[in-house]
Amino acid sequence: MTTPATSTPATNIRSNLWGVGSYLLLALLLLVVFPLAMDVFRLGLAAKYMSLAFCAVGIVLVWGYGGILSLGQGVFFGLGSYFMAMFLKLEAAANADSSSGTALSAFFGTAGLPDFMAWNSVEVLPWWWEPFHHVSFTILAILIGPPLVAFILGYVNFRKRVGGVYFSIVTLALSAIMAIVIIGQQGYTGGVNGITDFKTFLGMDLDNERAKFVMYFITAGLLLLCVAAGAFILRSRLGRVLVAIRDREDRVRFSGYDPAMFKAFIFAVAAMFSAIGGAMFTIQVGLASPSLVGIVPSVEMVIYAAVGGRLSLIGAVYGALLVGWAKTFFSENFVEYWFYFIGVLFVVVVMFLPTGLAGLLDKVRTRMRRAEG
Amino acid sequence: MASLILQVDGLTVSFDGFKAVDNLNFYVEQDELRCVIGPNGAGKTTLLDMICGKTKPTSGSIKFKNHQLTDMIEYQITRAGVGRKFQNPSVYEDLTVYENLDISWPKQRNVLGSLFFRRDRKMAEKVESVATQIFLQDQLRTKAGLLSHGQKQWLEIGMLLMQDPDLLLLDEPVAGMSAREREQTAELLNSISKGRSTVVIEHDMAFVKMIAHKVTVLHQGKLLAEGSMDQVQSDPRVVETYLGH
């Protein structure tokens, strides 16, 4: 018996139904409608936006409920993306020996080394690349590394009561640093070009249509899983403590909670979501690039969440898809106006729609229910 | 001599050279209801802030049961059994009355514990009984932000009751309340202070008379007088600095 006695059974059931219903609708859209309605190219775009939606879902947890505006989700997306890229690149390099690349790498004595390292006169694989030969290590690194970084960074700051806009600035600086380090260490990271030109994932040819479908479904499944995990967190007591911290952090200490721990935890969860998104992005788009870890993409991720609704996990997914498509539309037609458009969009949403599209929908729903009597 | 639950010795705090509390000794017995009065700036709120960990003292010792509170931070002090109600009602406005009481239930207050916490019958019963005590049994589903000022004050007291502290620190619990609400609150305090020690800061003398066992008068961060209400009221120093005007 765990039914909370908080709300009348009727409204409780109704809001549960609404939540489950919109979750199923999203699942239907991602798992059935998109794959049936789109060609491989468009489906690839959807997969790309879905990868970014992981970050938006995390931002709902961290910003919408935790009250922490992180402008550094690109860092965690980037870590996941680069970890995956390192694995894929090593696999590509190992296989290149048996094909056309052989002559060149044999000539330079750089067999098994990623091509960009050879171009940058790095002759020995750096030690920290070594473990990425193994897929299990890579997956663990993606799932554990970024949350660990986020947890430590968050806890150190939150314990010292660095919060609000100051923490946003810390995360902003982190995004900048990450991009600068990647660009600066070209020999080890591929520099400004990023890491690209992968061939296979565990022997599966990534260019083949079937592989694209498989990866699409894996991404959609993981995204739905993250939304469900987020919903579980928000419905637990931890979710209520987060809201309490957002509204009155000082008071929460006197209810016997350590707010720093809770904030660091939710920041770590969001980092894990972002990292999964980054890894799936790299597998499907075939690229890990510093242009996806810096300040601009980090801010864009916040905009996805803001447009979709910063209090709605499902809204965040729609936000990422909509803004993603808008971005593609703009860059196909008038590239130079994209930044103005997204800037205006952000201002408009924050000023007139602080709870985004999901909030708008809620308002309509309440009004309709009232009209019903 | 009854046993002491709180022993404050030589407590001093200075803000940029201004001593808000100055070498203060303050003792509270088990099950006592103590009122602290004094003019503005006497250091009453600062005293409570230091006991509950909100402000760090410059020097001195605060012993609560077996704990040295000056070495602990807020949530540890709360878990040790000190409950604090603030001057301005501090409730979680985006949560319902029920949820406010729920998260004050002193179980599973770490991250993982709270993630897998399930409300049980014992807690549900406690919430019901506390809500009745604080006159909010019909408002459990109301967002706390929508309550009246007086109801927020009660809710905050209710949150403390959920915590079931051994020492209750209340800062102006009847501020902003109507005469009727004051009476109800006095009754409430008399009933909830049973079985625990309570320190109340209050300006309203009529209210203090209704509840206090013993009164402490502070002035400029120092102890001016201590005793029963009658003793304190007839103390010429107290009359001069505080009650006189």
XYZ file of C-alpha atoms in Angstrom, chain A:
373
model
C 0.000 0.000 0.000
C 1.883 2.994 -1.184
C -0.914 5.188 -2.475
C -0.282 8.662 -1.133
C -3.226 10.245 0.574
C -2.232 13.627 -0.808
C -4.684 14.233 -3.570
C -8.236 13.203 -4.169
C -8.363 9.842 -5.929
C -10.048 11.390 -8.963
C -7.442 14.057 -9.746
C -4.663 11.675 -8.855
C -5.832 9.004 -11.272
C -6.502 11.604 -13.918
C -3.007 13.089 -13.701
C -1.466 9.610 -13.620
C -3.425 8.682 -16.730
C -2.345 11.865 -18.421
C 1.301 11.161 -17.578
C 1.220 7.544 -18.725
C -0.803 8.521 -21.799
C 1.638 11.158 -22.953
C 4.510 8.771 -22.312
C 2.891 6.090 -24.468
C 2.158 8.650 -27.153
C 5.829 9.632 -27.215
C 6.828 5.961 -27.395
C 4.409 5.410 -30.265
C 5.782 8.418 -32.102
C 9.427 7.454 -31.684
C 9.106 3.690 -32.123
C 6.383 3.403 -34.751
C 5.393 6.652 -36.477
C 8.876 8.026 -37.199
C 10.343 4.776 -38.576
C 7.280 4.241 -40.801
C 6.911 7.792 -42.018
C 10.525 8.757 -42.684
C 13.186 7.765 -45.148
C 16.620 6.793 -43.861
C 17.971 10.314 -44.207
C 15.154 11.962 -42.220
C 15.245 9.180 -39.660
C 18.950 9.904 -39.243
C 18.084 13.515 -38.480
C 15.499 12.408 -35.935
C 18.133 10.187 -34.327
C 20.458 13.170 -34.097
C 17.839 15.346 -32.377
C 16.939 12.476 -30.077
C 20.571 12.232 -29.002
C 20.409 15.891 -28.015
C 17.083 15.300 -26.269
C 18.927 13.258 -23.615
C 20.580 16.503 -22.530
C 17.263 18.343 -22.500
C 15.696 15.658 -20.287
C 18.623 16.021 -17.877
C 18.237 19.789 -17.914
C 14.597 19.442 -16.850
C 15.763 17.531 -13.784
C 18.613 19.861 -12.949
C 17.137 23.214 -13.897
C 13.382 22.761 -13.776
C 13.300 20.829 -10.517
C 16.733 21.358 -8.951
C 16.883 25.055 -9.772
C 20.434 24.706 -11.073
C 20.907 26.330 -14.479
C 23.757 24.354 -16.001
C 25.371 25.804 -19.086
C 27.770 22.898 -19.194
C 25.712 19.935 -20.345
C 27.721 20.006 -23.576
C 30.748 18.937 -21.542
C 29.078 15.707 -20.465
C 27.571 15.176 -23.900
C 31.096 15.684 -25.238
C 32.664 13.205 -22.823
C 30.182 10.526 -23.849
C 30.668 11.421 -27.471
C 34.477 11.335 -27.341
C 34.630 8.118 -25.317
C 32.523 6.435 -27.979
C 34.556 8.041 -30.759
C 37.794 6.723 -29.249
C 36.429 3.191 -29.258
C 35.116 3.462 -32.815
C 38.336 5.029 -34.034
C 40.484 2.307 -32.539
C 38.261 -0.304 -34.125
C 38.562 1.488 -37.469
C 42.340 1.777 -37.101
C 42.726 -1.908 -36.247
C 40.727 -2.934 -39.295
C 42.457 -0.460 -41.593
C 45.596 -2.617 -41.374
C 43.998 -5.317 -43.398
C 42.720 -3.016 -46.131
C 43.708 -0.023 -48.210
C 45.147 2.085 -45.398
C 47.866 -0.476 -44.870
C 50.431 0.983 -47.198
C 50.444 4.391 -45.578
C 50.425 3.244 -41.961
C 53.017 0.598 -42.704
C 55.163 3.250 -44.312
C 55.010 5.475 -41.227
C 55.185 2.521 -38.841
C 51.924 3.575 -37.229
C 49.808 0.482 -37.666
C 46.780 0.399 -35.362
C 47.061 4.098 -34.622
C 44.165 6.458 -35.419
C 44.882 8.333 -38.643
C 44.826 11.832 -37.132
C 47.537 10.835 -34.664
C 49.778 9.797 -37.514
C 49.156 13.152 -39.237
C 50.114 14.919 -36.001
C 53.313 12.885 -35.551
C 52.026 11.105 -32.491
C 53.726 7.751 -32.886
C 52.592 5.822 -29.851
C 49.020 5.462 -28.694
C 48.682 7.507 -25.470
C 48.138 5.285 -22.393
C 44.709 6.721 -21.691
C 43.535 5.653 -25.127
C 44.524 2.028 -24.489
C 41.505 0.874 -22.437
C 39.160 2.151 -25.143
C 40.067 -0.905 -27.194
C 37.465 -2.677 -25.073
C 33.784 -2.081 -25.586
C 32.883 -2.923 -21.985
C 35.350 -0.373 -20.650
C 34.014 2.212 -23.079
C 30.415 1.696 -22.001
C 31.363 1.837 -18.317
C 33.390 4.977 -18.939
C 30.390 6.615 -20.616
C 28.011 5.620 -17.812
C 30.311 6.342 -14.868
C 32.879 8.937 -15.924
C 30.714 11.975 -16.692
C 28.401 11.532 -13.659
C 31.450 11.159 -11.445
C 32.966 14.367 -12.785
C 29.622 16.122 -12.378
C 29.108 14.819 -8.865
C 32.523 15.933 -7.637
C 32.339 19.308 -9.356
C 28.796 19.838 -8.107
C 29.397 18.734 -4.550
C 32.518 20.858 -4.125
C 30.651 23.932 -5.337
C 27.323 23.288 -3.626
C 28.978 22.494 -0.307
C 30.659 25.881 -0.418
C 27.203 27.211 -1.254
C 28.167 28.364 -4.695
C 24.821 28.361 -6.421
C 22.497 30.265 -8.711
C 24.117 32.372 -11.354
C 27.608 31.742 -9.942
C 27.316 28.031 -10.568
C 26.005 28.758 -14.062
C 29.174 30.734 -14.700
C 31.308 27.850 -13.416
C 29.608 25.470 -15.858
C 29.917 28.008 -18.649
C 33.651 28.248 -18.012
C 33.847 24.464 -17.997
C 32.270 24.303 -21.464
C 34.777 26.808 -22.761
C 37.719 24.986 -21.173
C 36.624 21.641 -22.555
C 36.375 22.988 -26.108
C 39.716 24.769 -25.811
C 41.505 21.683 -24.475
C 40.116 19.481 -27.245
C 41.106 21.953 -29.937
C 44.522 22.563 -28.383
C 45.491 18.886 -28.026
C 45.071 18.051 -31.682
C 47.380 15.049 -31.632
C 45.366 13.288 -28.979
C 41.837 14.521 -29.680
C 41.682 15.269 -33.360
C 41.589 18.991 -32.601
C 39.117 21.241 -34.318
C 38.227 18.562 -36.893
C 37.099 16.226 -34.188
C 37.241 12.468 -34.542
C 35.481 11.039 -37.539
C 35.645 8.437 -40.312
C 34.478 5.422 -38.343
C 33.693 2.211 -40.145
C 32.153 -0.330 -37.836
C 30.777 -0.855 -34.356
C 31.656 -4.345 -33.088
C 31.951 -5.426 -36.689
C 28.608 -3.948 -37.721
C 28.983 -1.693 -40.752
C 27.653 1.689 -39.602
C 26.862 2.880 -43.123
C 24.487 0.075 -43.772
C 20.791 0.854 -43.566
C 20.001 -1.951 -41.189
C 22.617 -0.705 -38.728
C 21.052 2.729 -38.886
C 17.663 1.306 -38.000
C 19.111 -0.717 -35.156
C 20.908 2.316 -33.733
C 17.807 4.427 -34.120
C 15.751 1.986 -32.069
C 18.459 1.655 -29.434
C 18.560 5.436 -29.110
C 14.778 5.746 -28.882
C 14.664 2.963 -26.290
C 17.381 4.540 -24.169
C 15.710 7.933 -24.395
C 12.385 6.506 -23.232
C 14.259 4.747 -20.434
C 15.857 8.030 -19.330
C 12.472 9.777 -19.338
C 11.038 6.952 -17.217
C 13.999 7.107 -14.817
C 13.559 10.864 -14.538
C 9.863 10.428 -13.788
C 10.680 7.864 -11.123
C 13.082 10.318 -9.477
C 10.609 13.186 -9.589
C 7.805 11.101 -8.124
C 9.942 9.913 -5.224
C 10.522 11.826 -2.017
C 13.812 12.929 -3.547
C 11.819 14.804 -6.186
C 9.898 16.701 -3.526
C 13.107 17.489 -1.664
C 14.505 18.904 -4.921
C 11.506 21.191 -5.337
C 11.907 22.251 -1.716
C 15.586 23.013 -2.350
C 14.727 25.002 -5.465
C 12.256 27.125 -3.530
C 13.937 27.445 -0.152
C 17.315 25.828 0.048
C 18.151 27.357 3.434
C 15.078 25.904 5.039
C 15.785 22.392 3.733
C 18.892 22.159 5.895
C 16.638 22.572 8.916
C 14.440 19.726 7.738
C 17.556 17.593 8.192
C 18.711 17.271 4.582
C 22.090 18.069 3.066
C 21.113 20.077 -0.036
C 24.618 19.863 -1.544
C 24.325 16.072 -1.756
C 20.926 16.222 -3.451
C 21.977 18.864 -5.950
C 25.194 17.027 -6.798
C 23.209 13.822 -7.261
C 20.721 15.282 -9.703
C 23.520 17.065 -11.544
C 25.266 13.693 -11.905
C 22.088 12.041 -13.211
C 21.732 14.755 -15.839
C 25.395 14.303 -16.762
C 24.820 10.593 -17.275
C 21.849 11.245 -19.564
C 23.891 13.750 -21.569
C 26.776 11.299 -21.902
C 24.475 8.549 -23.201
C 23.118 11.047 -25.714
C 26.645 11.995 -26.738
C 27.632 8.382 -27.307
C 24.537 7.648 -29.391
C 25.103 10.844 -31.354
C 28.623 9.801 -32.279
C 27.637 6.297 -33.333
C 24.879 7.601 -35.595
C 26.272 10.845 -36.944
C 29.801 9.469 -37.199
C 31.456 12.404 -35.528
C 32.773 13.718 -32.226
C 33.536 17.386 -32.507
C 34.519 20.278 -30.231
C 31.690 22.232 -31.825
C 29.302 20.060 -29.794
C 30.862 20.565 -26.366
C 31.363 24.308 -26.168
C 29.224 27.141 -24.889
C 26.906 27.480 -27.876
C 25.660 23.875 -27.945
C 25.349 23.892 -24.149
C 23.113 26.938 -24.305
C 21.132 25.389 -27.160
C 20.399 22.377 -24.977
C 18.932 24.680 -22.339
C 16.764 26.214 -25.040
C 15.413 22.778 -26.011
C 14.280 22.279 -22.436
C 12.897 25.803 -22.171
C 10.861 25.469 -25.370
C 9.511 22.045 -24.490
C 8.836 23.032 -20.920
C 11.383 22.997 -18.174
C 9.038 21.160 -15.835
C 8.202 18.415 -18.298
C 10.504 15.505 -19.118
C 8.396 14.582 -22.122
C 8.130 18.214 -23.182
C 11.923 18.394 -23.270
C 12.018 15.618 -25.870
C 9.533 17.486 -28.062
C 11.510 20.674 -27.510
C 14.696 19.025 -28.753
C 12.934 17.538 -31.794
C 11.156 20.777 -32.728
C 14.134 23.072 -32.288
C 16.303 20.500 -34.061
C 14.026 20.467 -37.083
C 13.755 24.235 -37.039
C 17.537 24.384 -37.058
C 17.776 22.055 -40.040
C 15.093 24.011 -41.868
C 16.924 27.281 -41.245
C 20.318 25.972 -42.179
C 18.908 24.534 -45.399
C 17.325 27.859 -46.289
C 18.854 30.872 -44.543
C 21.833 29.839 -42.470
C 22.879 33.276 -41.297
C 19.654 33.943 -39.419
C 19.694 30.821 -37.279
C 21.400 32.411 -34.269
C 19.050 35.377 -34.339
C 16.085 33.073 -34.545
C 17.138 30.891 -31.650
C 18.031 33.950 -29.569
C 14.603 35.476 -30.149
C 12.961 32.122 -29.490
C 14.682 31.863 -26.126
C 13.707 35.380 -25.063
C 10.105 34.870 -26.159
C 9.784 31.556 -24.344
C 11.331 32.843 -21.127
C 9.215 35.994 -21.135
C 5.855 34.699 -22.298
C 5.977 30.948 -21.843
C 8.122 30.257 -18.788
C 6.885 26.667 -18.629
C 7.214 26.100 -22.371
C 4.894 24.154 -24.616
C 4.072 21.624 -21.908
C 2.982 24.477 -19.646
C 0.806 25.872 -22.410
C -0.840 22.495 -22.841
C -1.447 22.245 -19.092
C -3.157 25.624 -19.116
C -5.438 24.568 -21.948
C -6.224 21.350 -20.122
C -7.128 23.126 -16.883
C -9.312 25.567 -18.765
C -11.128 22.785 -20.585
C -11.722 20.913 -17.352
C -13.117 24.044 -15.780
C -15.399 24.533 -18.752
C -16.652 20.986 -18.268
C -17.664 22.115 -14.799
